[in-house]
PDB file of C-alpha atoms in Angstrom:
ATOM      1  CA  MET A 269     -25.301   2.663  27.890  1.00  0.00           C
ATOM      2  CA  THR A 270     -23.777   0.574  25.069  1.00  0.00           C
ATOM      3  CA  ASN A 271     -22.094   2.528  22.292  1.00  0.00           C
ATOM      4  CA  LEU A 272     -24.062   1.671  19.139  1.00  0.00           C
ATOM      5  CA  HIS A 273     -20.937   2.026  17.013  1.00  0.00           C
ATOM      6  CA  ARG A 274     -18.507   0.191  19.243  1.00  0.00           C
ATOM      7  CA  LEU A 275     -18.360  -2.780  16.871  1.00  0.00           C
ATOM      8  CA  MET A 276     -19.220  -3.222  13.195  1.00  0.00           C
ATOM      9  CA  VAL A 277     -19.218  -6.664  11.562  1.00  0.00           C
ATOM     10  CA  PHE A 278     -19.193  -7.030   7.762  1.00  0.00           C
ATOM     11  CA  THR A 279     -20.146 -10.438   6.456  1.00  0.00           C
ATOM     12  CA  ASP A 280     -20.416 -12.266   3.181  1.00  0.00           C
ATOM     13  CA  LEU A 281     -23.482 -14.505   2.880  1.00  0.00           C
ATOM     14  CA  ASP A 282     -23.259 -17.656   0.719  1.00  0.00           C
ATOM     15  CA  GLY A 283     -20.655 -20.031   2.136  1.00  0.00           C
ATOM     16  CA  THR A 284     -20.009 -17.714   5.083  1.00  0.00           C
ATOM     17  CA  LEU A 285     -22.999 -16.701   7.230  1.00  0.00           C
ATOM     18  CA  ILE A 286     -25.278 -18.863   5.078  1.00  0.00           C
ATOM     19  CA  ASP A 287     -24.615 -22.549   4.411  1.00  0.00           C
ATOM     20  CA  HIS A 288     -23.346 -23.223   0.889  1.00  0.00           C
ATOM     21  CA  VAL A 289     -25.869 -26.011   0.277  1.00  0.00           C
ATOM     22  CA  THR A 290     -28.911 -25.387   2.504  1.00  0.00           C
ATOM     23  CA  TYR A 291     -28.866 -21.553   2.523  1.00  0.00           C
ATOM     24  CA  ARG A 292     -29.587 -21.649   6.283  1.00  0.00           C
ATOM     25  CA  TRP A 293     -27.887 -19.629   9.037  1.00  0.00           C
ATOM     26  CA  ASP A 294     -29.297 -21.328  12.158  1.00  0.00           C
ATOM     27  CA  ALA A 295     -25.839 -22.487  13.239  1.00  0.00           C
ATOM     28  CA  ALA A 296     -24.736 -18.848  13.624  1.00  0.00           C
ATOM     29  CA  GLN A 297     -27.646 -17.822  15.845  1.00  0.00           C
ATOM     30  CA  GLN A 298     -25.669 -17.826  19.109  1.00  0.00           C
ATOM     31  CA  ALA A 299     -23.173 -15.303  17.752  1.00  0.00           C
ATOM     32  CA  LEU A 300     -25.896 -13.243  16.055  1.00  0.00           C
ATOM     33  CA  THR A 301     -27.742 -13.025  19.378  1.00  0.00           C
ATOM     34  CA  ALA A 302     -24.537 -11.979  21.155  1.00  0.00           C
ATOM     35  CA  LEU A 303     -23.979  -9.211  18.578  1.00  0.00           C
ATOM     36  CA  GLN A 304     -27.571  -8.050  18.944  1.00  0.00           C
ATOM     37  CA  ARG A 305     -27.171  -7.924  22.721  1.00  0.00           C
ATOM     38  CA  LEU A 306     -24.130  -5.676  22.221  1.00  0.00           C
ATOM     39  CA  SER A 307     -26.014  -3.457  19.736  1.00  0.00           C
ATOM     40  CA  ALA A 308     -23.211  -4.249  17.290  1.00  0.00           C
ATOM     41  CA  ALA A 309     -23.783  -3.354  13.659  1.00  0.00           C
ATOM     42  CA  VAL A 310     -23.920  -6.292  11.242  1.00  0.00           C
ATOM     43  CA  VAL A 311     -23.543  -5.286   7.598  1.00  0.00           C
ATOM     44  CA  LEU A 312     -24.392  -7.908   4.990  1.00  0.00           C
ATOM     45  CA  ALA A 313     -22.003  -7.801   2.021  1.00  0.00           C
ATOM     46  CA  SER A 314     -22.828 -10.047  -0.897  1.00  0.00           C
ATOM     47  CA  SER A 315     -23.215 -10.472  -4.637  1.00  0.00           C
ATOM     48  CA  LYS A 316     -26.941 -10.745  -3.954  1.00  0.00           C
ATOM     49  CA  THR A 317     -29.330  -8.065  -5.214  1.00  0.00           C
ATOM     50  CA  ALA A 318     -31.010  -5.371  -3.132  1.00  0.00           C
ATOM     51  CA  ALA A 319     -34.258  -7.357  -3.391  1.00  0.00           C
ATOM     52  CA  GLU A 320     -32.581 -10.521  -2.069  1.00  0.00           C
ATOM     53  CA  ILE A 321     -30.613  -8.815   0.681  1.00  0.00           C
ATOM     54  CA  GLY A 322     -33.580  -6.716   1.748  1.00  0.00           C
ATOM     55  CA  ALA A 323     -35.566  -9.882   2.439  1.00  0.00           C
ATOM     56  CA  LEU A 324     -32.660 -11.625   4.187  1.00  0.00           C
ATOM     57  CA  ARG A 325     -31.821  -8.553   6.241  1.00  0.00           C
ATOM     58  CA  SER A 326     -35.403  -8.438   7.474  1.00  0.00           C
ATOM     59  CA  ASP A 327     -35.366 -12.154   8.387  1.00  0.00           C
ATOM     60  CA  LEU A 328     -32.087 -11.628  10.273  1.00  0.00           C
ATOM     61  CA  GLU A 329     -33.455  -8.521  12.054  1.00  0.00           C
ATOM     62  CA  LEU A 330     -30.571  -6.391  10.750  1.00  0.00           C
ATOM     63  CA  GLU A 331     -32.573  -3.645   9.060  1.00  0.00           C
ATOM     64  CA  ASP A 332     -31.018  -0.917  11.239  1.00  0.00           C
ATOM     65  CA  TRP A 333     -27.804  -1.231   9.224  1.00  0.00           C
ATOM     66  CA  PRO A 334     -26.830  -0.633   5.605  1.00  0.00           C
ATOM     67  CA  ALA A 335     -26.012  -3.568   3.332  1.00  0.00           C
ATOM     68  CA  ILE A 336     -23.511  -3.939   0.507  1.00  0.00           C
ATOM     69  CA  VAL A 337     -25.191  -5.371  -2.593  1.00  0.00           C
ATOM     70  CA  GLU A 338     -24.074  -6.891  -5.890  1.00  0.00           C
ATOM     71  CA  ASN A 339     -20.443  -7.400  -4.821  1.00  0.00           C
ATOM     72  CA  GLY A 340     -20.021  -3.773  -3.785  1.00  0.00           C
ATOM     73  CA  ALA A 341     -21.565  -2.156  -6.856  1.00  0.00           C
ATOM     74  CA  GLY A 342     -24.169  -0.531  -4.585  1.00  0.00           C
ATOM     75  CA  ILE A 343     -25.403   0.028  -1.024  1.00  0.00           C
ATOM     76  CA  LEU A 344     -28.886  -0.613   0.376  1.00  0.00           C
ATOM     77  CA  SER A 345     -29.668   1.984   3.042  1.00  0.00           C
ATOM     78  CA  PRO A 346     -30.963   1.012   6.501  1.00  0.00           C
ATOM     79  CA  HIS A 347     -34.644  -0.006   6.266  1.00  0.00           C
ATOM     80  CA  GLY A 348     -34.403   0.595   2.503  1.00  0.00           C
ATOM     81  CA  LYS A 349     -36.837  -1.380   0.360  1.00  0.00           C
ATOM     82  CA  CYS A 350     -36.467   0.194  -3.066  1.00  0.00           C
ATOM     83  CA  VAL A 351     -34.759  -1.769  -5.823  1.00  0.00           C
ATOM     84  CA  PRO A 352     -32.391   0.620  -7.666  1.00  0.00           C
ATOM     85  CA  GLN A 353     -32.862   1.440 -11.332  1.00  0.00           C
ATOM     86  CA  ALA A 354     -31.277  -1.076 -13.698  1.00  0.00           C
ATOM     87  CA  ALA A 355     -29.424   1.262 -16.089  1.00  0.00           C
ATOM     88  CA  HIS A 356     -25.974   0.035 -15.016  1.00  0.00           C
ATOM     89  CA  TYR A 357     -27.081  -3.571 -15.332  1.00  0.00           C
ATOM     90  CA  GLN A 358     -28.462  -3.060 -18.811  1.00  0.00           C
ATOM     91  CA  ALA A 359     -25.187  -1.391 -19.822  1.00  0.00           C
ATOM     92  CA  VAL A 360     -23.206  -4.423 -18.580  1.00  0.00           C
ATOM     93  CA  ARG A 361     -25.528  -6.697 -20.548  1.00  0.00           C
ATOM     94  CA  SER A 362     -25.010  -4.551 -23.638  1.00  0.00           C
ATOM     95  CA  VAL A 363     -21.229  -4.944 -23.381  1.00  0.00           C
ATOM     96  CA  LEU A 364     -21.678  -8.694 -22.956  1.00  0.00           C
ATOM     97  CA  ASP A 365     -23.850  -8.931 -26.033  1.00  0.00           C
ATOM     98  CA  GLY A 366     -21.194  -7.078 -28.024  1.00  0.00           C
ATOM     99  CA  LEU A 367     -18.678  -9.880 -27.446  1.00  0.00           C
ATOM    100  CA  PRO A 368     -17.625 -12.123 -30.328  1.00  0.00           C
ATOM    101  CA  GLY A 369     -19.981 -15.119 -30.424  1.00  0.00           C
ATOM    102  CA  PRO A 370     -17.486 -17.799 -29.310  1.00  0.00           C
ATOM    103  CA  LEU A 371     -16.573 -15.775 -26.202  1.00  0.00           C
ATOM    104  CA  ARG A 372     -20.148 -14.748 -25.437  1.00  0.00           C
ATOM    105  CA  ARG A 373     -21.263 -18.366 -25.381  1.00  0.00           C
ATOM    106  CA  CYS A 374     -18.681 -19.125 -22.676  1.00  0.00           C
ATOM    107  CA  PHE A 375     -20.535 -16.997 -20.107  1.00  0.00           C
ATOM    108  CA  ARG A 376     -23.986 -17.987 -18.861  1.00  0.00           C
ATOM    109  CA  GLY A 377     -25.321 -15.020 -16.907  1.00  0.00           C
ATOM    110  CA  PHE A 378     -28.384 -14.689 -14.702  1.00  0.00           C
ATOM    111  CA  GLY A 379     -29.978 -12.656 -17.490  1.00  0.00           C
ATOM    112  CA  ASP A 380     -29.466 -15.475 -19.985  1.00  0.00           C
ATOM    113  CA  VAL A 381     -31.671 -17.996 -18.203  1.00  0.00           C
ATOM    114  CA  THR A 382     -35.218 -18.416 -16.974  1.00  0.00           C
ATOM    115  CA  ALA A 383     -36.073 -18.424 -13.274  1.00  0.00           C
ATOM    116  CA  ASP A 384     -36.417 -22.222 -13.420  1.00  0.00           C
ATOM    117  CA  GLN A 385     -32.973 -22.564 -15.002  1.00  0.00           C
ATOM    118  CA  LEU A 386     -31.539 -20.279 -12.331  1.00  0.00           C
ATOM    119  CA  VAL A 387     -33.002 -22.579  -9.683  1.00  0.00           C
ATOM    120  CA  GLU A 388     -30.918 -25.373 -11.244  1.00  0.00           C
ATOM    121  CA  MET A 389     -27.804 -23.164 -11.376  1.00  0.00           C
ATOM    122  CA  THR A 390     -28.007 -21.915  -7.795  1.00  0.00           C
ATOM    123  CA  GLY A 391     -30.125 -24.301  -5.740  1.00  0.00           C
ATOM    124  CA  LEU A 392     -32.344 -21.392  -4.725  1.00  0.00           C
ATOM    125  CA  ALA A 393     -36.085 -21.763  -4.397  1.00  0.00           C
ATOM    126  CA  ARG A 394     -37.965 -20.221  -7.342  1.00  0.00           C
ATOM    127  CA  PRO A 395     -39.152 -17.065  -5.468  1.00  0.00           C
ATOM    128  CA  GLN A 396     -35.554 -16.358  -4.368  1.00  0.00           C
ATOM    129  CA  ALA A 397     -34.263 -17.050  -7.874  1.00  0.00           C
ATOM    130  CA  LYS A 398     -36.645 -14.414  -9.255  1.00  0.00           C
ATOM    131  CA  LEU A 399     -35.316 -11.921  -6.687  1.00  0.00           C
ATOM    132  CA  ALA A 400     -31.765 -12.780  -7.801  1.00  0.00           C
ATOM    133  CA  GLN A 401     -32.686 -11.669 -11.327  1.00  0.00           C
ATOM    134  CA  GLN A 402     -33.810  -8.219 -10.168  1.00  0.00           C
ATOM    135  CA  ARG A 403     -30.359  -6.792 -10.794  1.00  0.00           C
ATOM    136  CA  ALA A 404     -29.349  -3.124 -10.880  1.00  0.00           C
ATOM    137  CA  PHE A 405     -25.560  -3.077 -11.185  1.00  0.00           C
ATOM    138  CA  SER A 406     -23.894  -6.391 -11.990  1.00  0.00           C
ATOM    139  CA  GLU A 407     -24.219  -9.696 -13.835  1.00  0.00           C
ATOM    140  CA  PRO A 408     -23.109 -12.954 -12.173  1.00  0.00           C
ATOM    141  CA  GLY A 409     -22.703 -16.052 -14.269  1.00  0.00           C
ATOM    142  CA  GLN A 410     -21.063 -19.403 -14.875  1.00  0.00           C
ATOM    143  CA  TRP A 411     -17.847 -19.612 -16.864  1.00  0.00           C
ATOM    144  CA  LEU A 412     -18.115 -22.430 -19.412  1.00  0.00           C
ATOM    145  CA  GLY A 413     -14.951 -21.928 -21.490  1.00  0.00           C
ATOM    146  CA  THR A 414     -11.230 -22.575 -21.291  1.00  0.00           C
ATOM    147  CA  ALA A 415      -8.644 -20.644 -19.306  1.00  0.00           C
ATOM    148  CA  GLN A 416      -7.403 -18.921 -22.487  1.00  0.00           C
ATOM    149  CA  GLN A 417     -10.938 -17.961 -23.492  1.00  0.00           C
ATOM    150  CA  ARG A 418     -11.488 -16.562 -20.003  1.00  0.00           C
ATOM    151  CA  SER A 419      -8.352 -14.424 -20.344  1.00  0.00           C
ATOM    152  CA  ASP A 420      -9.568 -13.098 -23.723  1.00  0.00           C
ATOM    153  CA  PHE A 421     -13.065 -12.556 -22.311  1.00  0.00           C
ATOM    154  CA  LEU A 422     -11.812 -10.498 -19.358  1.00  0.00           C
ATOM    155  CA  ALA A 423      -9.454  -8.456 -21.557  1.00  0.00           C
ATOM    156  CA  TYR A 424     -12.294  -7.543 -23.925  1.00  0.00           C
ATOM    157  CA  LEU A 425     -14.577  -6.545 -21.030  1.00  0.00           C
ATOM    158  CA  LEU A 426     -11.855  -4.444 -19.412  1.00  0.00           C
ATOM    159  CA  GLU A 427     -11.467  -2.469 -22.643  1.00  0.00           C
ATOM    160  CA  GLN A 428     -15.157  -1.596 -22.256  1.00  0.00           C
ATOM    161  CA  GLY A 429     -14.752  -0.614 -18.591  1.00  0.00           C
ATOM    162  CA  VAL A 430     -16.273  -3.791 -17.189  1.00  0.00           C
ATOM    163  CA  THR A 431     -14.435  -5.594 -14.372  1.00  0.00           C
ATOM    164  CA  ALA A 432     -14.900  -9.132 -13.029  1.00  0.00           C
ATOM    165  CA  GLN A 433     -14.837 -10.527  -9.495  1.00  0.00           C
ATOM    166  CA  GLN A 434     -14.745 -14.237  -8.698  1.00  0.00           C
ATOM    167  CA  GLY A 435     -17.090 -15.215  -5.905  1.00  0.00           C
ATOM    168  CA  GLY A 436     -17.696 -18.552  -4.252  1.00  0.00           C
ATOM    169  CA  ARG A 437     -20.024 -19.702  -7.044  1.00  0.00           C
ATOM    170  CA  PHE A 438     -20.054 -17.196  -9.887  1.00  0.00           C
ATOM    171  CA  LEU A 439     -17.995 -14.713 -11.873  1.00  0.00           C
ATOM    172  CA  THR A 440     -19.628 -11.295 -11.438  1.00  0.00           C
ATOM    173  CA  LEU A 441     -19.285  -8.470 -13.976  1.00  0.00           C
ATOM    174  CA  SER A 442     -19.836  -4.769 -13.263  1.00  0.00           C
ATOM    175  CA  PHE A 443     -18.544  -1.273 -13.992  1.00  0.00           C
ATOM    176  CA  GLY A 444     -16.550  -1.279 -10.764  1.00  0.00           C
ATOM    177  CA  GLY A 445     -16.918  -0.993  -7.026  1.00  0.00           C
ATOM    178  CA  ASN A 446     -16.191  -3.810  -4.612  1.00  0.00           C
ATOM    179  CA  LYS A 447     -17.033  -4.799  -1.074  1.00  0.00           C
ATOM    180  CA  ALA A 448     -13.934  -3.091   0.333  1.00  0.00           C
ATOM    181  CA  ASP A 449     -14.802   0.235  -1.343  1.00  0.00           C
ATOM    182  CA  GLN A 450     -18.247   0.253   0.224  1.00  0.00           C
ATOM    183  CA  LEU A 451     -16.928  -0.976   3.577  1.00  0.00           C
ATOM    184  CA  LEU A 452     -14.616   2.040   3.793  1.00  0.00           C
ATOM    185  CA  LYS A 453     -17.509   4.410   3.044  1.00  0.00           C
ATOM    186  CA  ILE A 454     -19.654   2.833   5.750  1.00  0.00           C
ATOM    187  CA  VAL A 455     -16.818   2.842   8.303  1.00  0.00           C
ATOM    188  CA  GLN A 456     -16.170   6.511   7.569  1.00  0.00           C
ATOM    189  CA  SER A 457     -19.840   7.271   8.158  1.00  0.00           C
ATOM    190  CA  TYR A 458     -20.318   5.235  11.364  1.00  0.00           C
ATOM    191  CA  GLN A 459     -16.820   5.484  12.872  1.00  0.00           C
ATOM    192  CA  PRO A 460     -16.919   2.168  14.797  1.00  0.00           C
ATOM    193  CA  GLN A 461     -14.304   1.468  17.445  1.00  0.00           C
ATOM    194  CA  HIS A 462     -13.654  -2.066  16.144  1.00  0.00           C
ATOM    195  CA  THR A 463     -14.293  -3.755  12.796  1.00  0.00           C
ATOM    196  CA  ILE A 464     -14.552  -7.419  11.803  1.00  0.00           C
ATOM    197  CA  ALA A 465     -15.143  -8.930   8.359  1.00  0.00           C
ATOM    198  CA  LEU A 466     -15.880 -12.525   7.386  1.00  0.00           C
ATOM    199  CA  GLY A 467     -15.805 -14.138   3.940  1.00  0.00           C
ATOM    200  CA  ASP A 468     -14.839 -17.241   2.011  1.00  0.00           C
ATOM    201  CA  ALA A 469     -14.109 -16.246  -1.598  1.00  0.00           C
ATOM    202  CA  PRO A 470     -11.621 -14.227  -3.688  1.00  0.00           C
ATOM    203  CA  ASN A 471     -14.033 -11.287  -3.896  1.00  0.00           C
ATOM    204  CA  ASP A 472     -13.878 -11.033  -0.070  1.00  0.00           C
ATOM    205  CA  ILE A 473     -10.091 -10.684   0.195  1.00  0.00           C
ATOM    206  CA  GLN A 474      -9.881  -6.881  -0.003  1.00  0.00           C
ATOM    207  CA  MET A 475     -12.674  -6.559   2.554  1.00  0.00           C
ATOM    208  CA  LEU A 476     -10.907  -8.929   4.961  1.00  0.00           C
ATOM    209  CA  GLU A 477      -7.685  -6.921   4.691  1.00  0.00           C
ATOM    210  CA  LYS A 478      -9.365  -3.549   5.450  1.00  0.00           C
ATOM    211  CA  VAL A 479     -10.616  -4.298   8.970  1.00  0.00           C
ATOM    212  CA  ASP A 480      -9.174  -4.857  12.432  1.00  0.00           C
ATOM    213  CA  PHE A 481      -9.875  -8.595  12.211  1.00  0.00           C
ATOM    214  CA  GLY A 482     -10.627 -10.563   9.051  1.00  0.00           C
ATOM    215  CA  VAL A 483     -11.909 -14.127   9.107  1.00  0.00           C
ATOM    216  CA  VAL A 484     -11.549 -16.578   6.227  1.00  0.00           C
ATOM    217  CA  VAL A 485     -14.449 -18.992   6.674  1.00  0.00           C
ATOM    218  CA  ALA A 486     -13.667 -22.521   5.490  1.00  0.00           C
ATOM    219  CA  ASN A 487     -15.555 -23.633   2.388  1.00  0.00           C
ATOM    220  CA  PRO A 488     -14.934 -27.227   1.293  1.00  0.00           C
ATOM    221  CA  HIS A 489     -16.743 -26.546  -1.992  1.00  0.00           C
ATOM    222  CA  ARG A 490     -13.961 -24.327  -3.364  1.00  0.00           C
ATOM    223  CA  ALA A 491     -10.162 -24.012  -3.284  1.00  0.00           C
ATOM    224  CA  PRO A 492      -8.790 -22.335  -0.123  1.00  0.00           C
ATOM    225  CA  LEU A 493      -7.840 -18.677  -0.348  1.00  0.00           C
ATOM    226  CA  PRO A 494      -4.096 -17.936  -0.542  1.00  0.00           C
ATOM    227  CA  LEU A 495      -2.162 -16.565   2.419  1.00  0.00           C
ATOM    228  CA  LEU A 496      -3.434 -13.039   3.042  1.00  0.00           C
ATOM    229  CA  LYS A 497      -1.751  -9.874   4.266  1.00  0.00           C
ATOM    230  CA  GLY A 498      -2.046  -9.677   8.040  1.00  0.00           C
ATOM    231  CA  GLU A 499      -2.443 -13.420   8.500  1.00  0.00           C
ATOM    232  CA  ALA A 500       1.054 -13.939   9.921  1.00  0.00           C
ATOM    233  CA  ARG A 501       0.487 -11.337  12.633  1.00  0.00           C
ATOM    234  CA  GLY A 502      -2.959 -12.627  13.607  1.00  0.00           C
ATOM    235  CA  GLN A 503      -5.020  -9.880  12.002  1.00  0.00           C
ATOM    236  CA  ILE A 504      -6.614 -12.438   9.686  1.00  0.00           C
ATOM    237  CA  LEU A 505      -7.833 -15.757  11.052  1.00  0.00           C
ATOM    238  CA  ARG A 506      -9.131 -18.951   9.445  1.00  0.00           C
ATOM    239  CA  THR A 507     -11.916 -21.197  10.676  1.00  0.00           C
ATOM    240  CA  LYS A 508     -11.689 -24.975  10.713  1.00  0.00           C
ATOM    241  CA  GLU A 509     -15.450 -25.349  10.451  1.00  0.00           C
ATOM    242  CA  ALA A 510     -17.375 -24.327   7.350  1.00  0.00           C
ATOM    243  CA  GLY A 511     -20.155 -21.826   6.783  1.00  0.00           C
ATOM    244  CA  PRO A 512     -22.325 -20.599   9.663  1.00  0.00           C
ATOM    245  CA  VAL A 513     -20.747 -23.060  12.118  1.00  0.00           C
ATOM    246  CA  GLY A 514     -17.309 -21.558  11.511  1.00  0.00           C
ATOM    247  CA  TRP A 515     -18.825 -18.057  11.444  1.00  0.00           C
ATOM    248  CA  ASN A 516     -20.400 -18.596  14.846  1.00  0.00           C
ATOM    249  CA  THR A 517     -17.193 -19.895  16.429  1.00  0.00           C
ATOM    250  CA  ALA A 518     -15.028 -17.112  14.967  1.00  0.00           C
ATOM    251  CA  VAL A 519     -17.333 -14.283  16.037  1.00  0.00           C
ATOM    252  CA  LEU A 520     -17.654 -15.594  19.591  1.00  0.00           C
ATOM    253  CA  GLN A 521     -13.871 -16.007  19.850  1.00  0.00           C
ATOM    254  CA  LEU A 522     -13.301 -12.449  18.604  1.00  0.00           C
ATOM    255  CA  LEU A 523     -15.853 -11.068  21.066  1.00  0.00           C
ATOM    256  CA  ASP A 524     -13.856 -12.779  23.821  1.00  0.00           C
ATOM    257  CA  ARG A 525     -10.628 -11.336  22.426  1.00  0.00           C
ATOM    258  CA  LEU A 526     -12.173  -7.848  22.389  1.00  0.00           C
ATOM    259  CA  HIS A 527     -13.653  -8.348  25.902  1.00  0.00           C
ATOM    260  CA  MET A 528     -17.151  -7.726  24.576  1.00  0.00           C
ATOM    261  CA  LYS A 529     -19.092 -10.801  25.693  1.00  0.00           C
TER     262      LYS A 529
END
């Protein structure tokens, strides 16, 4: 009988498992099917909300596994449907609104716009955009200012206990916690024999460096990630193909390497 915890795969969504432009994952279906056949755990890890990830996790038939939400600020339990209380999110918004006006106007958060405006910002359909605004822990947004203003902005937030993580599209603010922190908690709970993580953005780096094999998925829509720890010795790999196409190729190659196909 297959060991349910033999392999655990942690994956970012936008620009990694999901195409940056179309938000589709069809191109990764071969590898997803192979993982399902192995009873491997697939843990979604994204800046998306519990409401967004809950719907995606259901569509991907991955509800047996936990998911990391809002850039690691929280975890959605297996089969969990409940959207967490928004106290942390409201506290982040309160800190934001306490910023000096010139700095505050440089950040356009999800809570600053209507659902229709968020559709324009993200390319999401309106129902998905509304789910993206059901936040509990963190506030993503567009940076509209200069590099010096950004430095001042981040310094002010840090004084208030708010940290920032740069994702593939947005700068996300929260009171702490990242994908790597939650990954370690999940690994400790499930004790898998092998771990793989895939991502494309700066907020994925720590996660990629905490597993047996990390995969930097190519994303032509953003600058490449710098050389990472473990890359020289083959612990971290890079795909040539972008998004779900690269994801599919990398996972299948790693299954071969681990003699799991």
